[in-house]
Tab-separated table of N, CA and C in Angstrom:
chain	number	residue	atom	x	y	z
N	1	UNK	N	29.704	-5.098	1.606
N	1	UNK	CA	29.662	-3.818	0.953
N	1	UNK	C	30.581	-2.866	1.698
N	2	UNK	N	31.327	-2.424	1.253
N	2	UNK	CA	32.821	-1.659	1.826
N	2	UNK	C	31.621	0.066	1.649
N	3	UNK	N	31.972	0.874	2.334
N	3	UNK	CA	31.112	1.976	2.826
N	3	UNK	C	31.436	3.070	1.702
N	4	UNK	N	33.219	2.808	1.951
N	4	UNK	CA	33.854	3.898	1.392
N	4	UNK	C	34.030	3.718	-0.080
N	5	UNK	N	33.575	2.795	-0.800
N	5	UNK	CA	33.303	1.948	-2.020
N	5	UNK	C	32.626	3.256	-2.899
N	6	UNK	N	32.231	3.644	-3.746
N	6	UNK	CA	31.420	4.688	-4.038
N	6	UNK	C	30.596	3.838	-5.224
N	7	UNK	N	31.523	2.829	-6.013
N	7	UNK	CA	30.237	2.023	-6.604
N	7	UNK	C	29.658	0.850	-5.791
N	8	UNK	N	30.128	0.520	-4.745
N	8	UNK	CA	29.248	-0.539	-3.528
N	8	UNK	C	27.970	0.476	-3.676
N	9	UNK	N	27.881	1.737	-3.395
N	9	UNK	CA	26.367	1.917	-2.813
N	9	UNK	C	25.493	2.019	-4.553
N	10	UNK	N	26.323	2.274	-5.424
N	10	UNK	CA	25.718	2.551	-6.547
N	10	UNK	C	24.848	0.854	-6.952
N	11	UNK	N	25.450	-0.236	-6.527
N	11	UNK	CA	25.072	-1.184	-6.541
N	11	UNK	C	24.479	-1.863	-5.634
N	12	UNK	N	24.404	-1.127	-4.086
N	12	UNK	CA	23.317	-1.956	-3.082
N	12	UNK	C	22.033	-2.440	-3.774
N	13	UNK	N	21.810	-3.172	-3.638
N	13	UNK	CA	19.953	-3.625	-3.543
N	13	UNK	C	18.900	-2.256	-3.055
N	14	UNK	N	18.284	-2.007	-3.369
N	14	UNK	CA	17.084	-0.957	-3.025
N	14	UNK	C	16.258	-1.928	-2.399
N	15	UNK	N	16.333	-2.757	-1.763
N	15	UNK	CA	14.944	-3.771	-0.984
N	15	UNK	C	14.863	-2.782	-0.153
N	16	UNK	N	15.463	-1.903	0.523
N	16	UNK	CA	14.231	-0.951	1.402
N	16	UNK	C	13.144	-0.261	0.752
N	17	UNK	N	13.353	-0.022	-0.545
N	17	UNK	CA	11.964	0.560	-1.547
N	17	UNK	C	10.449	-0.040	-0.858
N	18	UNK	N	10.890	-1.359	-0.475
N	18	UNK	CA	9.471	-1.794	0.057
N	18	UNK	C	9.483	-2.175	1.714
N	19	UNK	N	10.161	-1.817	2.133
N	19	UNK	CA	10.104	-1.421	3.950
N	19	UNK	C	9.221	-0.446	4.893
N	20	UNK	N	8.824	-1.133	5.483
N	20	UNK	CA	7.859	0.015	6.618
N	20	UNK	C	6.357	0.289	6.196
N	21	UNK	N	5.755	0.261	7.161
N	21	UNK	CA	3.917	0.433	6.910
N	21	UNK	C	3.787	1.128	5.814
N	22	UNK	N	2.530	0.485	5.668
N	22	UNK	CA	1.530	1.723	3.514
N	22	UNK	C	1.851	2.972	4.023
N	23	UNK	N	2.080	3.391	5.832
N	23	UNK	CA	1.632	4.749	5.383
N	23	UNK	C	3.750	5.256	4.795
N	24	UNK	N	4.293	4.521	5.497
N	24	UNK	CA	5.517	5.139	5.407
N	24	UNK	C	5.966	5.189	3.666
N	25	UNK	N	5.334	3.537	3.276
N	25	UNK	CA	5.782	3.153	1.913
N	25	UNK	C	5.128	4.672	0.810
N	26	UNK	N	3.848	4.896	1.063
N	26	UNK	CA	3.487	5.862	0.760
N	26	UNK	C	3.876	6.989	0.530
N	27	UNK	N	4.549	7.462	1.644
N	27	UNK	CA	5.077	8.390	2.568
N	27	UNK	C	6.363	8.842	1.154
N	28	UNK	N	6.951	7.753	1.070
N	28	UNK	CA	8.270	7.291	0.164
N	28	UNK	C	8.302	7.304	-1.270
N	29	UNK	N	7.033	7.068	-1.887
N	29	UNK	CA	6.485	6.951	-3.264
N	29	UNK	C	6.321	8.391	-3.655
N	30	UNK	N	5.669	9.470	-2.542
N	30	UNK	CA	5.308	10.933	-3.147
N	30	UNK	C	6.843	11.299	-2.605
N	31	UNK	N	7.562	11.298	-2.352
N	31	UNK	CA	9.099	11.787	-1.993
N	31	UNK	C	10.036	11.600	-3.275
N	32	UNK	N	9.821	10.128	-4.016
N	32	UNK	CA	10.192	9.850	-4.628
N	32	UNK	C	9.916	10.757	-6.020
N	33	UNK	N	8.390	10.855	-6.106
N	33	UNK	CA	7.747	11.177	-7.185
N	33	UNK	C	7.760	13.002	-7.678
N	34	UNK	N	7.813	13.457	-6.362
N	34	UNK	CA	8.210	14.680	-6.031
N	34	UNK	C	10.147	15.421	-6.409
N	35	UNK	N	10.402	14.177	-6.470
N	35	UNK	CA	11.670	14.555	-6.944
N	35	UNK	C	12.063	14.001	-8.163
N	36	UNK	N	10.935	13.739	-9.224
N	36	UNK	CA	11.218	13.273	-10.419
N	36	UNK	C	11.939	12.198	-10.661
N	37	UNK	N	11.622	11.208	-9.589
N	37	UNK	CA	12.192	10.040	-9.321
N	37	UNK	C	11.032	8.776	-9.858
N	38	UNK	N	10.646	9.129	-10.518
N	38	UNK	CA	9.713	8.317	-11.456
N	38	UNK	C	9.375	6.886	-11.495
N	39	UNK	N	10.658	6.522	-11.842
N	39	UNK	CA	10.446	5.135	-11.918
N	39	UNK	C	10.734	4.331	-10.571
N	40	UNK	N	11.427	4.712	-9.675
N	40	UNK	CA	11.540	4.557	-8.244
N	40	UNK	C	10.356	4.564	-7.786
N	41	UNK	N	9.688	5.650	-7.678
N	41	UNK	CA	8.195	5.857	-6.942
N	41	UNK	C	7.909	4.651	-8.091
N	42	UNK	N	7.382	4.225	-8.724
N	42	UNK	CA	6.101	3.305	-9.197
N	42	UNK	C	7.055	2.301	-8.430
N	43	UNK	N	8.477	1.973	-8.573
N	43	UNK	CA	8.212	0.383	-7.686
N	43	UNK	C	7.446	0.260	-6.536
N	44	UNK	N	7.495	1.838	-5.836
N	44	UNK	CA	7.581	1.673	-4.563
N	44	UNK	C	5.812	1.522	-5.080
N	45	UNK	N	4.877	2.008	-5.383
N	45	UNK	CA	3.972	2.096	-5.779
N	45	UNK	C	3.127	0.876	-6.290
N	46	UNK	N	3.819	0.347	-6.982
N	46	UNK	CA	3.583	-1.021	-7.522
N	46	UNK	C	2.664	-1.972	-6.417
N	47	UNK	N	3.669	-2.219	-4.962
N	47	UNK	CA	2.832	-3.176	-4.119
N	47	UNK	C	1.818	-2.260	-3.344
N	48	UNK	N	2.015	-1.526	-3.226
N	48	UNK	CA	0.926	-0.316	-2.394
N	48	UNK	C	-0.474	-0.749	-3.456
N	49	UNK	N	-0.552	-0.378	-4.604
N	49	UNK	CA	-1.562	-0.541	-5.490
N	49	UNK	C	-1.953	-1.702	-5.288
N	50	UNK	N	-1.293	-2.863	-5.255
N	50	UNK	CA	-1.606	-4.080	-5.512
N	50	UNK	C	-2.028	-4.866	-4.020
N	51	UNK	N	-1.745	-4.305	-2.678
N	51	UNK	CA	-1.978	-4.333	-1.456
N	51	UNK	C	-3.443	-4.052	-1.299
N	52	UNK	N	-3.811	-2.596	-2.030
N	52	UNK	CA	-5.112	-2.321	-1.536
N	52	UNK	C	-5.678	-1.334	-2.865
N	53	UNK	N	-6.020	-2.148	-3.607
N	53	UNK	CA	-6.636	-1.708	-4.917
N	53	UNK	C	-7.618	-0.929	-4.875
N	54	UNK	N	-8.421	-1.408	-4.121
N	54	UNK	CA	-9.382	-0.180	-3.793
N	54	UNK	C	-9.432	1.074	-3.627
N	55	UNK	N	-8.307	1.298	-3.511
N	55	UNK	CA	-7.826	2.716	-2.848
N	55	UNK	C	-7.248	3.462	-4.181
N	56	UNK	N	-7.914	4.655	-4.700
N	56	UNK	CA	-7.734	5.410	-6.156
N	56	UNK	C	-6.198	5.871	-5.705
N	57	UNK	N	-5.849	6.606	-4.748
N	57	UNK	CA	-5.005	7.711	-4.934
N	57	UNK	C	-3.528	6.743	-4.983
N	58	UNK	N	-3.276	5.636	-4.778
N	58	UNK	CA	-2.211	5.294	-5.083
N	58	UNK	C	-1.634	4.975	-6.359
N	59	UNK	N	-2.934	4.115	-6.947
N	59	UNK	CA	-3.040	3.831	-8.375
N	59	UNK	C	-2.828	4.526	-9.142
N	60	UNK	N	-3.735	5.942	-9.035
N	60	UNK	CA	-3.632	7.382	-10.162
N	60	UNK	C	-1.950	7.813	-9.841
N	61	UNK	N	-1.473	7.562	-8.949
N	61	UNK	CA	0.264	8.016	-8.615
N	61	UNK	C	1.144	7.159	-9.320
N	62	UNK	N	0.375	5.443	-9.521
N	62	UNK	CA	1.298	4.620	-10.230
N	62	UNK	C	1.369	5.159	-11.451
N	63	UNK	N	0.066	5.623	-11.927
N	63	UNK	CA	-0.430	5.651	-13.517
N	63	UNK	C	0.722	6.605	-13.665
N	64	UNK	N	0.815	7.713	-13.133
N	64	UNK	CA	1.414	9.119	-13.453
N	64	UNK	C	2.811	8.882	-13.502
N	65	UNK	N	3.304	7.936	-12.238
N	65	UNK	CA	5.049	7.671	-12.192
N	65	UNK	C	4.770	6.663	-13.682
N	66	UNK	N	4.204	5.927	-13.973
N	66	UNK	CA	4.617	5.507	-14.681
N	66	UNK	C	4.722	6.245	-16.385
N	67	UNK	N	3.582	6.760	-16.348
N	67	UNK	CA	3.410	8.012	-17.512
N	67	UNK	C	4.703	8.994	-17.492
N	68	UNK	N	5.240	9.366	-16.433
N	68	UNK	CA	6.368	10.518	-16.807
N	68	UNK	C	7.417	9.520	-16.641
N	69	UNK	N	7.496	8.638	-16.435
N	69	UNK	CA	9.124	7.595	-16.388
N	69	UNK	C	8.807	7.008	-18.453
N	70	UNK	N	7.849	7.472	-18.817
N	70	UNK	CA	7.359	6.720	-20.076
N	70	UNK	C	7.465	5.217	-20.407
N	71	UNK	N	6.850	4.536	-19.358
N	71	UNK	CA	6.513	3.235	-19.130
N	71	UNK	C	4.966	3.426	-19.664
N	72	UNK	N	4.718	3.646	-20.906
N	72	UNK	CA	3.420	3.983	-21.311
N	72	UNK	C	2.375	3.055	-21.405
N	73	UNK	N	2.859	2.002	-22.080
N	73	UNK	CA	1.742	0.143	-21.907
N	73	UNK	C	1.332	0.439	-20.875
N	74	UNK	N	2.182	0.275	-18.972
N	74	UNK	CA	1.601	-0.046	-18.387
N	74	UNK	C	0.939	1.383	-17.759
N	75	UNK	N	1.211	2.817	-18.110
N	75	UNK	CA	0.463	3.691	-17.373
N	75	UNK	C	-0.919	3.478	-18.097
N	76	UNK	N	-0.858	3.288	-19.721
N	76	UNK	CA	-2.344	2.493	-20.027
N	76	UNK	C	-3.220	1.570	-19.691
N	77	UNK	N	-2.790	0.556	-18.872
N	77	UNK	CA	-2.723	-0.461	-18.382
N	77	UNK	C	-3.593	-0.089	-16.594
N	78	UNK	N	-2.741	0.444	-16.140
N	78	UNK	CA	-3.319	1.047	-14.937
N	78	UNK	C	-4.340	1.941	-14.977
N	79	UNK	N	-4.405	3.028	-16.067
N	79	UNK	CA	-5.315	4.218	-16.160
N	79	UNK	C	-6.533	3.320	-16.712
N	80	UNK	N	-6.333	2.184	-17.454
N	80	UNK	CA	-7.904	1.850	-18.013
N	80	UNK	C	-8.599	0.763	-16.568
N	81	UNK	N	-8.064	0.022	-15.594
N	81	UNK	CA	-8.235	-0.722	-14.677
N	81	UNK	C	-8.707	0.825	-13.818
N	82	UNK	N	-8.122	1.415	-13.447
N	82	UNK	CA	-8.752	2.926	-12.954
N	82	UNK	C	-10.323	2.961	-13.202
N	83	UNK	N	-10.082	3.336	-14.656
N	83	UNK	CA	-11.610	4.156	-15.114
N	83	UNK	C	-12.319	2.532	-14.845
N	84	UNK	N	-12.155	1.379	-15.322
N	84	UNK	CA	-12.907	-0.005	-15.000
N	84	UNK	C	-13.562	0.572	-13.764
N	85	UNK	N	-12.730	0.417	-12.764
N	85	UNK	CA	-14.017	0.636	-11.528
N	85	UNK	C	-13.790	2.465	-11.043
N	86	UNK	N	-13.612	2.965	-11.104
N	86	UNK	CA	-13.922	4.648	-11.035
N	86	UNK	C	-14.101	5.423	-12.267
N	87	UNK	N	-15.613	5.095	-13.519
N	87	UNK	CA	-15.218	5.303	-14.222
N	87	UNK	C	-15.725	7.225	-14.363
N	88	UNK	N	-15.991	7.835	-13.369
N	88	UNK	CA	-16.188	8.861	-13.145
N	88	UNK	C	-14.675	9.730	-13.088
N	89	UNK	N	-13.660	8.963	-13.000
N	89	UNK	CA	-12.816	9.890	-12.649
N	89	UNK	C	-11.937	10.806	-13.888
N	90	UNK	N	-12.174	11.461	-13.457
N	90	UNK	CA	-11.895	12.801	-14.655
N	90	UNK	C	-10.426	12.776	-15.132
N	91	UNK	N	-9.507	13.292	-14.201
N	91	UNK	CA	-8.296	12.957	-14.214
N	91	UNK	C	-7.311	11.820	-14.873
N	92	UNK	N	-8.130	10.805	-14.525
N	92	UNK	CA	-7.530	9.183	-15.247
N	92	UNK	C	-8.585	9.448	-16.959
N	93	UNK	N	-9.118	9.512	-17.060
N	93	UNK	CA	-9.411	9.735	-18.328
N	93	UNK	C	-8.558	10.831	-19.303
N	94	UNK	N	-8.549	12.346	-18.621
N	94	UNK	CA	-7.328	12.720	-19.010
N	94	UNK	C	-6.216	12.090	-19.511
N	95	UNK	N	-5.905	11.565	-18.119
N	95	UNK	CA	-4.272	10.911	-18.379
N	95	UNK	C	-4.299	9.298	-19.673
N	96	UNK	N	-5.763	8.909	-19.145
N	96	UNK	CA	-5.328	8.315	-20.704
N	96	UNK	C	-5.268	8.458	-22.019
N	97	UNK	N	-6.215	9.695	-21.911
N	97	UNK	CA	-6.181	10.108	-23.813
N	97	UNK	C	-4.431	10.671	-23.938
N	98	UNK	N	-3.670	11.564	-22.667
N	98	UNK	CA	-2.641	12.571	-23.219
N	98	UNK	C	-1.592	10.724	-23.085
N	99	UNK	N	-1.945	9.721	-22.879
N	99	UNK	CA	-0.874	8.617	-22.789
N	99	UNK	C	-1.129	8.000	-24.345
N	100	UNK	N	-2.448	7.293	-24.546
N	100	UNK	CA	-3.077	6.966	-25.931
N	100	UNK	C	-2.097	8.192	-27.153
N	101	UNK	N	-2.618	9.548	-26.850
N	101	UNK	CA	-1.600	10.415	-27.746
N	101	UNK	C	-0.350	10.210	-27.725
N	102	UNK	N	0.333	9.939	-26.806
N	102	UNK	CA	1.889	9.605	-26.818
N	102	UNK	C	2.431	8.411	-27.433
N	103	UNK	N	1.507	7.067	-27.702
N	103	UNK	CA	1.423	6.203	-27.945
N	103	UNK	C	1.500	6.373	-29.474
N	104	UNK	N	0.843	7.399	-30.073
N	104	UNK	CA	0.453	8.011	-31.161
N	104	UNK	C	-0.649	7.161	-31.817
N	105	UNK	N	-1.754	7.189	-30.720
N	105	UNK	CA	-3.059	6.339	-30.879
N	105	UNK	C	-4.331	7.964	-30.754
N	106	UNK	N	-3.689	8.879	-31.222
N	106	UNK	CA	-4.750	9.993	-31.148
N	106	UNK	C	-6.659	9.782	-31.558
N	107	UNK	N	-6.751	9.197	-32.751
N	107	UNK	CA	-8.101	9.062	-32.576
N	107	UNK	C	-8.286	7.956	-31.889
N	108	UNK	N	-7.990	7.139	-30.669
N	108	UNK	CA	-8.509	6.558	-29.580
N	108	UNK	C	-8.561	7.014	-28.350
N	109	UNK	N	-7.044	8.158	-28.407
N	109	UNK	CA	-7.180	9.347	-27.467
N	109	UNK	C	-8.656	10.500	-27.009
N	110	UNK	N	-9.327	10.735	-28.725
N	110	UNK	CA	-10.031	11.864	-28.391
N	110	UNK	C	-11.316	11.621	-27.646
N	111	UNK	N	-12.139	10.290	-27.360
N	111	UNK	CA	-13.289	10.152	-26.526
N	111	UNK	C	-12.895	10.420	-25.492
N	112	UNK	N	-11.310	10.197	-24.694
N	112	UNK	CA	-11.344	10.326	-23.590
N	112	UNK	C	-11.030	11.668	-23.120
N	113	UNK	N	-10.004	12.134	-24.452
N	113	UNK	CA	-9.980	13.945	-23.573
N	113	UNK	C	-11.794	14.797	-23.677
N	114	UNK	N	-12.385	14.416	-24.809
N	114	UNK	CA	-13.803	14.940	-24.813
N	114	UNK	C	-14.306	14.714	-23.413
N	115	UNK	N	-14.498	13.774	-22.958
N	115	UNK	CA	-15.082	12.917	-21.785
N	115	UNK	C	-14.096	13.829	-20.364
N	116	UNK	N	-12.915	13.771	-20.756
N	116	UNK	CA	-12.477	14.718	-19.265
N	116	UNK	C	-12.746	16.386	-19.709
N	117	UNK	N	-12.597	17.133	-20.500
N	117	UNK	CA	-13.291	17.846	-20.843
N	117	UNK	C	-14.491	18.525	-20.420
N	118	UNK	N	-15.347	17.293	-20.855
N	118	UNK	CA	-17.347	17.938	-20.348
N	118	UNK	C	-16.941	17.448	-18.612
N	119	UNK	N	-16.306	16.545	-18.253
N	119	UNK	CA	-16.260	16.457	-17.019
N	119	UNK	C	-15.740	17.705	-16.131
N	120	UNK	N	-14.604	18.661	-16.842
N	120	UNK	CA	-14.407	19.764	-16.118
N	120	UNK	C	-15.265	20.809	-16.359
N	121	UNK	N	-16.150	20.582	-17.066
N	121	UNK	CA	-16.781	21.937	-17.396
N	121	UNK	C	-16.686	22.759	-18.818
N	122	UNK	N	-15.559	22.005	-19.721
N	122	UNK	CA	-15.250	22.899	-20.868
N	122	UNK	C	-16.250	22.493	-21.550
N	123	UNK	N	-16.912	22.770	-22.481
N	123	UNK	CA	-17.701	21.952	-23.485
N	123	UNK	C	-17.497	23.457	-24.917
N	124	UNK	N	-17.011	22.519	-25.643
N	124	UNK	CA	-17.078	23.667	-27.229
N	124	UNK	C	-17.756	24.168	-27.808
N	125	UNK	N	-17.921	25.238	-28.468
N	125	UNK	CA	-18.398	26.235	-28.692
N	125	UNK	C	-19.255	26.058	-30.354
């Protein structure tokens, strides 16, 4: 790879995307994601999730990079494995009815915005 190349770097490999401890990889995914780098953060995101599933806050970051990169299957995909085992979480229910709507699956959307909804407190009048 010649330095001074300007499409050499446009074409390096990104294998550092997955270099250095969860916390750094981490570290790299909200940097990414923070700069509307979307689909970057979920790669980086991708093995983090899949490393330690247990762990919500990486997952809900995949769901979201993947929701604003509009990789929508799989932010559905992730947001319903979410609510599977956290099915309290308010937020991922959100994010799946406003993904289901994008999908233009609205009446499968509305149990779940109802459901994040009474979960924040709104309930209709």
């Amino acid at each position: 790879m010649d330095p001074m190349d300007p499409k050499s770097a446009v074409d390096a490999p990104t294998t550092y995307l997955g270099h250095g401890t969860a916390a750094e990889r981490w570290a790299r995914a909200q940097l990414f994601f923070d700069a509307k780098e979307y689909a970057t953060a979920a790669r980086v995101l991708e093995t983090l999730a899949g490393e330690a599933p247990e762990q919500l806050a990486p997952r809900l970051l995949l769901a979201r990079a993947y929701y604003h990169s509009a990789q929508l299957s799989r932010a559905e995909r992730e947001l319903r494995a979410i609510l599977d085992r956290w099915p309290v979480e308010d937020y991922a229910q959100l994010m799946l009815g406003r993904t289901l709507e994008r999908l233009g699956r609205a009446a499968e959307a509305r149990p779940y915005l109802r459901m994040a909804a009474a979960m924040a407190g709104e309930f209709p009048e």
